[in-house]
Amino acid sequence: MIICTSKMEYPLISQCKRVQKQVMVNGEKERVSLLFMKALVSRGSVDAVSQQMASHPQYLESFLRTQHYILHMDGPLPLPYRHYIAIMAAARYHCSYLVCLHSAQFLRAGGDPLWLQGLEAAPPRLRLLDHINKVLAHQPWLATCSHIQSLLKAGEQCWSLAELVQAVVILAHCHSLCSFIFGCDTDSDLAHLAKSPNGTPPTFCPFDAANGNANVPQSLRQPSEHITRRRSLDSSCDMVCLKERIQKSQEEQEKREERLLQAQTLQQTDVEDEEEMLCFADPSRFITDPDFCYQEFARRDEDHLQVLRVQDYSWEVHGFSLINRLYSDIGHLLDDRFRSVTSLPSLHSSDLKRAIWNYIHYVLGIRYDDYDYVEVNQLLERDLKLYIKAVACFPDVTKTPVCPLSWTLLKASERIHVNLLIMEARLQAELLYALRAITRYMIA
């Protein structure tokens, strides 16, 4: 009798594959849980952006590592400056979510609450960043060495090169993050939480309520189920026990009210002032020249000097080494983000991901001489191109991106993957223009 071993082994092989797949799934879930636990320990909440990115834990880990490094780790800029620069960047796109988030972190870092009244209340050094913030946000190809020179040679208010590089990284990071928030519609989903009830602590951001913050004020919490259950159990107790509990509860309540009244008497004015600045801050008060926005990058003969050719200035050859030299380790962190997002497992082919990346660079004035742009029209449908361009170039919450019809067939994780690609391609493009301007200043 002939025994077919392959058929006998097939159930075992199939079972092993299922177990392996389940282990991978469980491993990814544990990875996300660990990242969220770290966020809860360090910040007291898991922000909405991290929750959106959780379907891609490999990328999320890289993103959070970079964000933590530029906003909280060692660097030439004071912590309040970093968060205020983030506010300025987010305000260019009217991103209330990031403005509120960084306003809260600005106060926690010891920032002056008066600065939140608007850009005119900020120190002159920070106001000097307004022009390059505007250019990098909307028309990065206009960045020149003269912009760099005006900041580095501004007399008493001048910036050091190391400070400027960190500021540029924060600006680019937040500009591109606005694209992701806009594409995922995070900002509008949380806009209804913008108003803060009376009595909330000055460092409480209303978005914390949606992010699972354990420190959410009692007045904002929903009645929990266990309260109802405890009442039903108490009803079975004898009258003596019940009276003792009521009396003890009343005494504790009176003590709490007395302490609360004392605290409110001392802090009520400060709390109301800070809450008003934090939660009702209009992003437009942190920007100037609101009419300055994205313009179509036209390839004309007179504009040939504005075109950035990757063969002449690329991230791999030029940008990475320069930024790593001027801002230690940030080059490695950013490079890990770029590699991570393009290597994520996805239903999208590598050609499609490359087309999305190159198309974003194309509309921002960056050209690859070794790439056939006919592929962009072949692989990207018109409605998808319109969506990509809107999210990458003008992610303003006052507008609404029209999602492609083909997206209805995709999983949420696949749609998020496209938005991650848009964000990272946008980030790299902005950094290339800024670093090219710095390079030209250094060799001038």
Short mmCIF file of C-alpha atoms in Angstrom, two decimals:
data_model
loop_
_atom_site.label_atom_id
_atom_site.label_comp_id
_atom_site.label_asym_id
_atom_site.label_seq_id
_atom_site.Cartn_x
_atom_site.Cartn_y
_atom_site.Cartn_z
CA MET A 1 0.00 0.00 0.00
CA ILE A 2 1.30 3.44 -0.97
CA ILE A 3 0.91 6.12 1.67
CA CYS A 4 0.75 9.72 0.47
CA THR A 5 2.66 11.55 3.18
CA SER A 6 1.92 14.96 1.75
CA LYS A 7 -1.80 14.50 2.30
CA MET A 8 -1.22 13.25 5.82
CA GLU A 9 1.01 16.23 6.64
CA TYR A 10 -1.29 18.82 5.11
CA PRO A 11 -3.64 19.18 8.12
CA LEU A 12 -0.61 19.62 10.38
CA ILE A 13 0.97 22.22 8.08
CA SER A 14 -2.32 24.07 7.81
CA GLN A 15 -2.72 24.04 11.57
CA CYS A 16 0.82 25.33 12.06
CA LYS A 17 0.16 28.19 9.66
CA ARG A 18 -3.02 29.11 11.51
CA VAL A 19 -1.19 29.05 14.85
CA GLN A 20 1.65 31.12 13.40
CA LYS A 21 -0.80 33.67 12.04
CA GLN A 22 -2.63 33.82 15.37
CA VAL A 23 0.66 34.31 17.21
CA MET A 24 1.49 37.20 14.88
CA VAL A 25 -1.93 38.76 15.44
CA ASN A 26 -1.63 38.37 19.21
CA GLY A 27 1.88 39.81 19.07
CA GLU A 28 0.65 42.87 17.20
CA LYS A 29 -2.16 43.36 19.72
CA GLU A 30 0.30 43.09 22.61
CA ARG A 31 2.56 45.59 20.88
CA VAL A 32 -0.30 48.09 20.59
CA SER A 33 -1.31 47.51 24.20
CA LEU A 34 2.25 48.16 25.36
CA LEU A 35 2.44 51.39 23.35
CA PHE A 36 -0.88 52.57 24.79
CA MET A 37 0.25 51.71 28.32
CA LYS A 38 3.40 53.79 27.83
CA ALA A 39 1.26 56.69 26.60
CA LEU A 40 -1.04 56.41 29.62
CA VAL A 41 1.89 56.40 32.03
CA SER A 42 3.67 59.36 30.41
CA ARG A 43 0.69 61.54 29.43
CA GLY A 44 -2.32 60.19 31.28
CA SER A 45 -4.17 59.59 28.01
CA VAL A 46 -3.98 57.97 24.60
CA ASP A 47 -4.48 60.64 21.96
CA ALA A 48 -6.88 60.15 19.08
CA VAL A 49 -4.09 60.11 16.50
CA SER A 50 -2.41 57.12 18.16
CA GLN A 51 -5.74 55.32 18.28
CA GLN A 52 -6.13 55.82 14.52
CA MET A 53 -2.62 54.53 13.83
CA ALA A 54 -3.03 51.50 16.09
CA SER A 55 -3.92 49.28 13.13
CA HIS A 56 -0.24 49.60 12.11
CA PRO A 57 1.70 49.08 15.37
CA GLN A 58 5.07 48.80 13.64
CA TYR A 59 4.69 52.28 12.22
CA LEU A 60 3.01 53.66 15.35
CA GLU A 61 6.04 52.73 17.44
CA SER A 62 8.36 54.58 15.05
CA PHE A 63 6.04 57.60 14.92
CA LEU A 64 5.71 57.89 18.69
CA ARG A 65 9.46 57.50 19.18
CA THR A 66 10.16 60.39 16.80
CA GLN A 67 7.43 62.61 18.21
CA HIS A 68 8.58 62.03 21.78
CA TYR A 69 12.16 62.81 20.82
CA ILE A 70 11.48 66.16 19.15
CA LEU A 71 8.96 67.36 21.74
CA HIS A 72 10.28 66.02 25.04
CA MET A 73 13.88 64.79 24.84
CA ASP A 74 17.16 66.71 24.93
CA GLY A 75 17.44 69.48 22.39
CA PRO A 76 18.41 73.14 22.03
CA LEU A 77 14.86 74.49 22.34
CA PRO A 78 13.05 74.85 25.70
CA LEU A 79 9.98 72.64 26.05
CA PRO A 80 7.45 75.53 26.01
CA TYR A 81 9.00 76.80 22.78
CA ARG A 82 8.55 73.39 21.13
CA HIS A 83 4.85 73.18 21.91
CA TYR A 84 4.26 76.79 20.89
CA ILE A 85 5.94 76.11 17.54
CA ALA A 86 3.63 73.10 17.17
CA ILE A 87 0.66 75.40 17.85
CA MET A 88 1.86 77.81 15.16
CA ALA A 89 2.23 74.96 12.66
CA ALA A 90 -1.21 73.45 13.36
CA ALA A 91 -2.87 76.87 13.22
CA ARG A 92 -1.89 77.31 9.56
CA TYR A 93 -4.43 74.58 8.78
CA HIS A 94 -6.95 75.58 11.48
CA CYS A 95 -6.35 72.23 13.19
CA SER A 96 -8.14 72.79 16.49
CA TYR A 97 -7.24 69.32 17.73
CA LEU A 98 -3.48 69.92 17.65
CA VAL A 99 -3.80 73.53 18.80
CA CYS A 100 -5.70 72.39 21.88
CA LEU A 101 -3.43 69.41 22.53
CA HIS A 102 -0.23 71.45 22.40
CA SER A 103 -1.78 74.35 24.31
CA ALA A 104 -2.35 71.95 27.20
CA GLN A 105 1.18 70.57 26.92
CA PHE A 106 2.55 74.10 26.65
CA LEU A 107 0.99 74.98 30.01
CA ARG A 108 2.14 71.72 31.59
CA ALA A 109 5.69 72.49 30.45
CA GLY A 110 5.58 75.80 32.30
CA GLY A 111 4.69 78.06 29.38
CA ASP A 112 3.36 81.55 29.96
CA PRO A 113 -0.46 81.47 29.59
CA LEU A 114 -0.40 84.98 28.13
CA TRP A 115 1.31 83.62 25.00
CA LEU A 116 -1.88 81.72 24.21
CA GLN A 117 -3.71 84.99 23.63
CA GLY A 118 -2.20 85.01 20.16
CA LEU A 119 0.96 85.28 18.11
CA GLU A 120 1.40 88.95 18.97
CA ALA A 121 1.73 87.98 22.65
CA ALA A 122 4.60 85.57 21.96
CA PRO A 123 8.28 86.55 22.26
CA PRO A 124 9.84 88.20 19.18
CA ARG A 125 12.03 85.15 18.50
CA LEU A 126 8.99 82.95 18.04
CA ARG A 127 7.22 85.54 15.92
CA LEU A 128 10.22 85.51 13.57
CA LEU A 129 9.30 81.91 12.66
CA ASP A 130 5.92 82.97 11.30
CA HIS A 131 7.14 83.60 7.74
CA ILE A 132 9.02 80.33 7.27
CA ASN A 133 6.12 78.52 8.93
CA LYS A 134 3.78 80.01 6.33
CA VAL A 135 6.07 79.16 3.41
CA LEU A 136 6.81 75.58 4.47
CA ALA A 137 3.14 74.90 5.16
CA HIS A 138 1.73 76.06 1.83
CA GLN A 139 4.48 76.64 -0.76
CA PRO A 140 7.67 74.94 0.50
CA TRP A 141 9.44 75.32 -2.85
CA LEU A 142 9.72 79.06 -2.07
CA ALA A 143 12.04 78.41 0.90
CA THR A 144 15.42 80.02 0.21
CA CYS A 145 18.67 80.69 2.00
CA SER A 146 17.46 84.27 2.61
CA HIS A 147 14.76 82.91 4.94
CA ILE A 148 17.45 81.06 6.87
CA GLN A 149 19.72 84.09 6.98
CA SER A 150 16.95 86.34 8.30
CA LEU A 151 16.54 84.02 11.28
CA LEU A 152 20.20 83.36 12.02
CA LYS A 153 21.21 87.02 11.75
CA ALA A 154 18.37 88.78 13.50
CA GLY A 155 20.45 90.61 16.10
CA GLU A 156 19.50 89.93 19.69
CA GLN A 157 16.56 87.76 18.57
CA CYS A 158 18.63 85.53 16.28
CA TRP A 159 18.35 81.77 16.24
CA SER A 160 21.24 79.34 16.38
CA LEU A 161 21.48 76.82 13.56
CA ALA A 162 20.76 73.92 15.94
CA GLU A 163 17.65 75.68 17.29
CA LEU A 164 16.41 76.44 13.80
CA VAL A 165 16.82 72.85 12.63
CA GLN A 166 14.80 71.55 15.57
CA ALA A 167 12.14 74.19 14.94
CA VAL A 168 11.94 73.21 11.25
CA VAL A 169 11.54 69.55 12.18
CA ILE A 170 8.67 70.40 14.55
CA LEU A 171 7.00 72.57 11.92
CA ALA A 172 7.27 69.87 9.24
CA HIS A 173 6.13 67.15 11.66
CA CYS A 174 2.98 69.08 12.65
CA HIS A 175 2.18 70.25 9.11
CA SER A 176 2.24 66.66 7.86
CA LEU A 177 0.35 65.44 10.92
CA CYS A 178 -2.43 67.88 10.01
CA SER A 179 -2.70 66.00 6.71
CA PHE A 180 -3.25 62.72 8.55
CA ILE A 181 -5.79 64.26 10.93
CA PHE A 182 -7.62 65.86 8.01
CA GLY A 183 -7.61 62.63 5.96
CA CYS A 184 -8.93 60.57 8.88
CA ASP A 185 -11.40 63.32 9.85
CA THR A 186 -10.10 63.24 13.42
CA ASP A 187 -10.42 66.97 14.01
CA SER A 188 -14.11 67.24 13.10
CA ASP A 189 -14.98 64.11 15.07
CA LEU A 190 -13.68 65.73 18.25
CA ALA A 191 -14.72 69.32 17.54
CA HIS A 192 -17.85 69.03 19.68
CA LEU A 193 -15.62 68.61 22.75
CA ALA A 194 -14.04 72.04 22.27
CA LYS A 195 -15.97 73.68 25.09
CA SER A 196 -14.80 73.03 28.63
CA PRO A 197 -17.25 72.92 31.53
CA ASN A 198 -16.73 75.20 34.52
CA GLY A 199 -14.60 73.76 37.26
CA THR A 200 -12.21 71.69 35.18
CA PRO A 201 -8.53 71.91 36.09
CA PRO A 202 -6.38 74.31 34.05
CA THR A 203 -4.29 71.52 32.52
CA PHE A 204 -7.29 69.49 31.39
CA CYS A 205 -7.72 69.35 27.64
CA PRO A 206 -11.29 68.56 26.52
CA PHE A 207 -9.98 65.95 24.09
CA ASP A 208 -8.69 63.95 27.07
CA ALA A 209 -12.30 62.99 27.77
CA ALA A 210 -12.43 61.21 24.44
CA ASN A 211 -8.98 59.71 24.90
CA GLY A 212 -9.65 57.82 28.11
CA ASN A 213 -7.87 60.18 30.51
CA ALA A 214 -8.15 58.80 34.01
CA ASN A 215 -7.99 62.34 35.36
CA VAL A 216 -11.20 63.49 33.69
CA PRO A 217 -13.11 65.66 36.18
CA GLN A 218 -15.94 63.97 38.02
CA SER A 219 -18.46 66.40 36.50
CA LEU A 220 -17.64 65.05 33.02
CA ARG A 221 -17.91 61.37 33.81
CA GLN A 222 -20.97 59.37 32.90
CA PRO A 223 -22.82 57.62 35.77
CA SER A 224 -21.26 54.22 36.12
CA GLU A 225 -23.15 50.96 36.26
CA HIS A 226 -21.69 49.90 39.59
CA ILE A 227 -23.42 52.83 41.35
CA THR A 228 -26.83 51.49 40.36
CA ARG A 229 -25.85 48.00 41.41
CA ARG A 230 -24.60 49.17 44.80
CA ARG A 231 -27.89 50.96 45.46
CA SER A 232 -29.85 47.81 44.81
CA LEU A 233 -27.59 45.85 47.15
CA ASP A 234 -27.85 48.49 49.87
CA SER A 235 -31.61 48.14 49.86
CA SER A 236 -31.28 44.66 51.33
CA CYS A 237 -29.28 45.86 54.35
CA ASP A 238 -30.89 46.40 57.70
CA MET A 239 -31.91 49.91 58.74
CA VAL A 240 -29.09 50.38 61.26
CA CYS A 241 -26.41 49.61 58.72
CA LEU A 242 -28.09 51.84 56.18
CA LYS A 243 -28.32 54.82 58.58
CA GLU A 244 -24.64 54.46 59.48
CA ARG A 245 -23.66 54.48 55.83
CA ILE A 246 -25.83 57.51 55.08
CA GLN A 247 -24.38 59.46 58.02
CA LYS A 248 -20.80 58.55 57.07
CA SER A 249 -21.46 59.47 53.46
CA GLN A 250 -22.90 62.85 54.46
CA GLU A 251 -19.88 63.63 56.64
CA GLU A 252 -17.47 62.73 53.87
CA GLN A 253 -19.48 64.79 51.39
CA GLU A 254 -19.40 67.83 53.67
CA LYS A 255 -15.62 67.55 54.02
CA ARG A 256 -15.17 67.24 50.27
CA GLU A 257 -17.38 70.26 49.65
CA GLU A 258 -15.45 72.30 52.20
CA ARG A 259 -12.11 71.44 50.61
CA LEU A 260 -13.50 72.09 47.15
CA LEU A 261 -14.85 75.49 48.20
CA GLN A 262 -11.46 76.50 49.60
CA ALA A 263 -9.68 75.40 46.43
CA GLN A 264 -12.18 77.19 44.20
CA THR A 265 -11.81 80.39 46.22
CA LEU A 266 -8.04 80.36 45.69
CA GLN A 267 -7.94 79.20 42.06
CA GLN A 268 -11.25 80.11 40.42
CA THR A 269 -9.94 83.21 38.64
CA ASP A 270 -6.81 81.52 37.30
CA VAL A 271 -8.70 78.41 36.25
CA GLU A 272 -11.31 80.36 34.29
CA ASP A 273 -8.70 82.50 32.55
CA GLU A 274 -6.52 79.54 31.54
CA GLU A 275 -9.51 77.46 30.42
CA GLU A 276 -10.77 80.25 28.25
CA MET A 277 -7.37 80.62 26.57
CA LEU A 278 -6.90 76.86 26.23
CA CYS A 279 -10.29 75.61 25.15
CA PHE A 280 -11.69 78.54 23.26
CA ALA A 281 -8.47 79.55 21.51
CA ASP A 282 -9.13 80.38 17.89
CA PRO A 283 -6.33 78.90 15.72
CA SER A 284 -6.48 82.01 13.52
CA ARG A 285 -5.01 84.12 16.32
CA PHE A 286 -1.70 82.27 15.87
CA ILE A 287 -1.27 83.08 12.17
CA THR A 288 -0.76 86.07 9.92
CA ASP A 289 -1.53 86.49 6.23
CA PRO A 290 -4.40 83.96 6.21
CA ASP A 291 -4.85 84.35 2.45
CA PHE A 292 -1.45 82.82 1.78
CA CYS A 293 -2.19 79.24 0.73
CA TYR A 294 -1.20 76.43 -1.62
CA GLN A 295 -0.83 77.38 -5.28
CA GLU A 296 -0.51 75.00 -8.20
CA PHE A 297 3.13 74.27 -8.83
CA ALA A 298 3.45 75.20 -12.51
CA ARG A 299 6.48 73.97 -14.43
CA ARG A 300 7.47 76.95 -16.56
CA ASP A 301 10.81 77.95 -18.04
CA GLU A 302 11.19 80.78 -15.56
CA ASP A 303 10.49 78.44 -12.65
CA HIS A 304 13.11 75.83 -13.47
CA LEU A 305 15.24 76.86 -10.50
CA GLN A 306 12.34 76.10 -8.12
CA VAL A 307 12.06 72.48 -9.21
CA LEU A 308 13.79 70.16 -6.77
CA ARG A 309 15.30 67.24 -8.63
CA VAL A 310 15.97 64.26 -6.41
CA GLN A 311 19.10 63.52 -8.41
CA ASP A 312 20.47 66.90 -7.24
CA TYR A 313 19.22 66.89 -3.65
CA SER A 314 17.79 63.76 -2.04
CA TRP A 315 16.98 62.62 1.47
CA GLU A 316 19.26 59.59 1.31
CA VAL A 317 22.37 61.41 0.05
CA HIS A 318 22.00 64.98 1.31
CA GLY A 319 19.14 65.54 3.76
CA PHE A 320 19.81 62.62 6.09
CA SER A 321 23.47 63.41 6.72
CA LEU A 322 22.90 67.15 7.18
CA ILE A 323 20.01 66.89 9.62
CA ASN A 324 21.71 64.14 11.60
CA ARG A 325 24.80 66.33 11.96
CA LEU A 326 22.88 69.41 13.09
CA TYR A 327 20.31 67.60 15.27
CA SER A 328 21.75 64.40 16.70
CA ASP A 329 19.89 61.12 15.97
CA ILE A 330 16.83 62.76 14.40
CA GLY A 331 17.95 61.61 10.95
CA HIS A 332 17.85 57.97 12.01
CA LEU A 333 14.41 58.39 13.61
CA LEU A 334 12.95 60.10 10.54
CA ASP A 335 14.53 57.60 8.19
CA ASP A 336 12.99 54.78 10.20
CA ARG A 337 9.56 56.39 9.75
CA PHE A 338 10.00 56.68 5.98
CA ARG A 339 11.13 53.07 5.68
CA SER A 340 8.49 51.77 8.06
CA VAL A 341 5.51 53.29 6.24
CA THR A 342 6.61 51.99 2.83
CA SER A 343 7.31 48.48 4.14
CA LEU A 344 4.02 47.97 5.98
CA PRO A 345 2.14 44.83 4.90
CA SER A 346 -0.72 45.99 2.72
CA LEU A 347 -3.10 45.05 -0.06
CA HIS A 348 -1.59 47.91 -2.02
CA SER A 349 1.17 46.89 -4.41
CA SER A 350 4.63 48.40 -4.14
CA ASP A 351 4.04 50.14 -7.49
CA LEU A 352 0.88 51.76 -6.17
CA LYS A 353 2.60 52.96 -3.00
CA ARG A 354 5.45 54.33 -5.09
CA ALA A 355 2.95 56.13 -7.34
CA ILE A 356 1.25 57.74 -4.34
CA TRP A 357 4.60 58.86 -2.90
CA ASN A 358 5.91 60.27 -6.18
CA TYR A 359 2.61 61.98 -7.02
CA ILE A 360 2.66 63.88 -3.71
CA HIS A 361 6.24 64.96 -4.40
CA TYR A 362 5.21 65.93 -7.93
CA VAL A 363 2.44 68.31 -6.84
CA LEU A 364 4.94 69.83 -4.38
CA GLY A 365 7.51 70.45 -7.11
CA ILE A 366 9.84 67.47 -6.63
CA ARG A 367 10.84 65.42 -9.68
CA TYR A 368 12.38 61.97 -10.13
CA ASP A 369 14.18 61.79 -13.48
CA ASP A 370 14.27 57.99 -13.35
CA TYR A 371 10.51 57.59 -12.78
CA ASP A 372 7.90 57.27 -15.52
CA TYR A 373 5.03 59.50 -14.39
CA VAL A 374 2.69 57.76 -16.82
CA GLU A 375 2.37 55.15 -14.07
CA VAL A 376 0.69 57.71 -11.82
CA ASN A 377 -2.25 58.06 -14.23
CA GLN A 378 -2.35 54.31 -14.81
CA LEU A 379 -2.38 53.33 -11.13
CA LEU A 380 -4.23 56.21 -9.48
CA GLU A 381 -7.83 56.91 -10.38
CA ARG A 382 -8.83 60.53 -10.77
CA ASP A 383 -10.88 60.70 -7.58
CA LEU A 384 -8.01 59.13 -5.62
CA LYS A 385 -5.59 61.71 -7.05
CA LEU A 386 -7.93 64.53 -6.04
CA TYR A 387 -8.16 63.11 -2.52
CA ILE A 388 -4.39 62.68 -2.19
CA LYS A 389 -3.74 66.20 -3.41
CA ALA A 390 -6.31 67.71 -1.05
CA VAL A 391 -4.95 65.89 2.01
CA ALA A 392 -1.30 66.58 1.15
CA CYS A 393 -1.52 70.19 -0.03
CA PHE A 394 -4.41 71.90 1.75
CA PRO A 395 -5.54 69.87 4.78
CA ASP A 396 -7.69 72.68 6.11
CA VAL A 397 -10.50 71.59 8.43
CA THR A 398 -12.74 74.25 6.93
CA LYS A 399 -12.87 72.01 3.85
CA THR A 400 -14.01 68.40 3.52
CA PRO A 401 -12.00 65.79 1.60
CA VAL A 402 -14.08 63.76 -0.84
CA CYS A 403 -13.16 60.13 -0.27
CA PRO A 404 -12.73 58.04 -3.44
CA LEU A 405 -15.59 55.67 -4.25
CA SER A 406 -13.15 52.76 -4.35
CA TRP A 407 -12.45 53.28 -0.64
CA THR A 408 -15.77 51.74 0.32
CA LEU A 409 -14.27 48.34 -0.53
CA LEU A 410 -11.17 48.86 1.62
CA LYS A 411 -10.70 48.07 5.27
CA ALA A 412 -10.15 50.97 7.65
CA SER A 413 -6.52 49.90 8.12
CA GLU A 414 -5.90 50.16 4.35
CA ARG A 415 -7.39 53.66 4.23
CA ILE A 416 -5.24 54.67 7.19
CA HIS A 417 -2.21 53.23 5.40
CA VAL A 418 -2.83 55.55 2.44
CA ASN A 419 -3.10 58.52 4.81
CA LEU A 420 0.16 57.49 6.48
CA LEU A 421 1.86 57.40 3.08
CA ILE A 422 0.52 60.88 2.32
CA MET A 423 1.74 62.19 5.67
CA GLU A 424 5.26 60.79 5.36
CA ALA A 425 5.70 61.83 1.71
CA ARG A 426 4.54 65.32 2.65
CA LEU A 427 6.95 65.37 5.62
CA GLN A 428 9.94 64.34 3.52
CA ALA A 429 9.14 66.88 0.80
CA GLU A 430 8.95 69.75 3.29
CA LEU A 431 12.17 68.69 4.99
CA LEU A 432 13.97 68.48 1.64
CA TYR A 433 13.09 72.08 0.77
CA ALA A 434 14.05 73.37 4.23
CA LEU A 435 17.33 71.43 4.31
CA ARG A 436 18.21 72.53 0.79
CA ALA A 437 17.78 76.16 1.87
CA ILE A 438 19.99 75.52 4.93
CA THR A 439 22.62 73.85 2.75
CA ARG A 440 22.70 76.80 0.38
CA TYR A 441 23.05 79.18 3.31
CA MET A 442 25.97 77.18 4.72
CA ILE A 443 27.89 77.11 1.44
CA ALA A 444 27.11 80.71 0.45
#
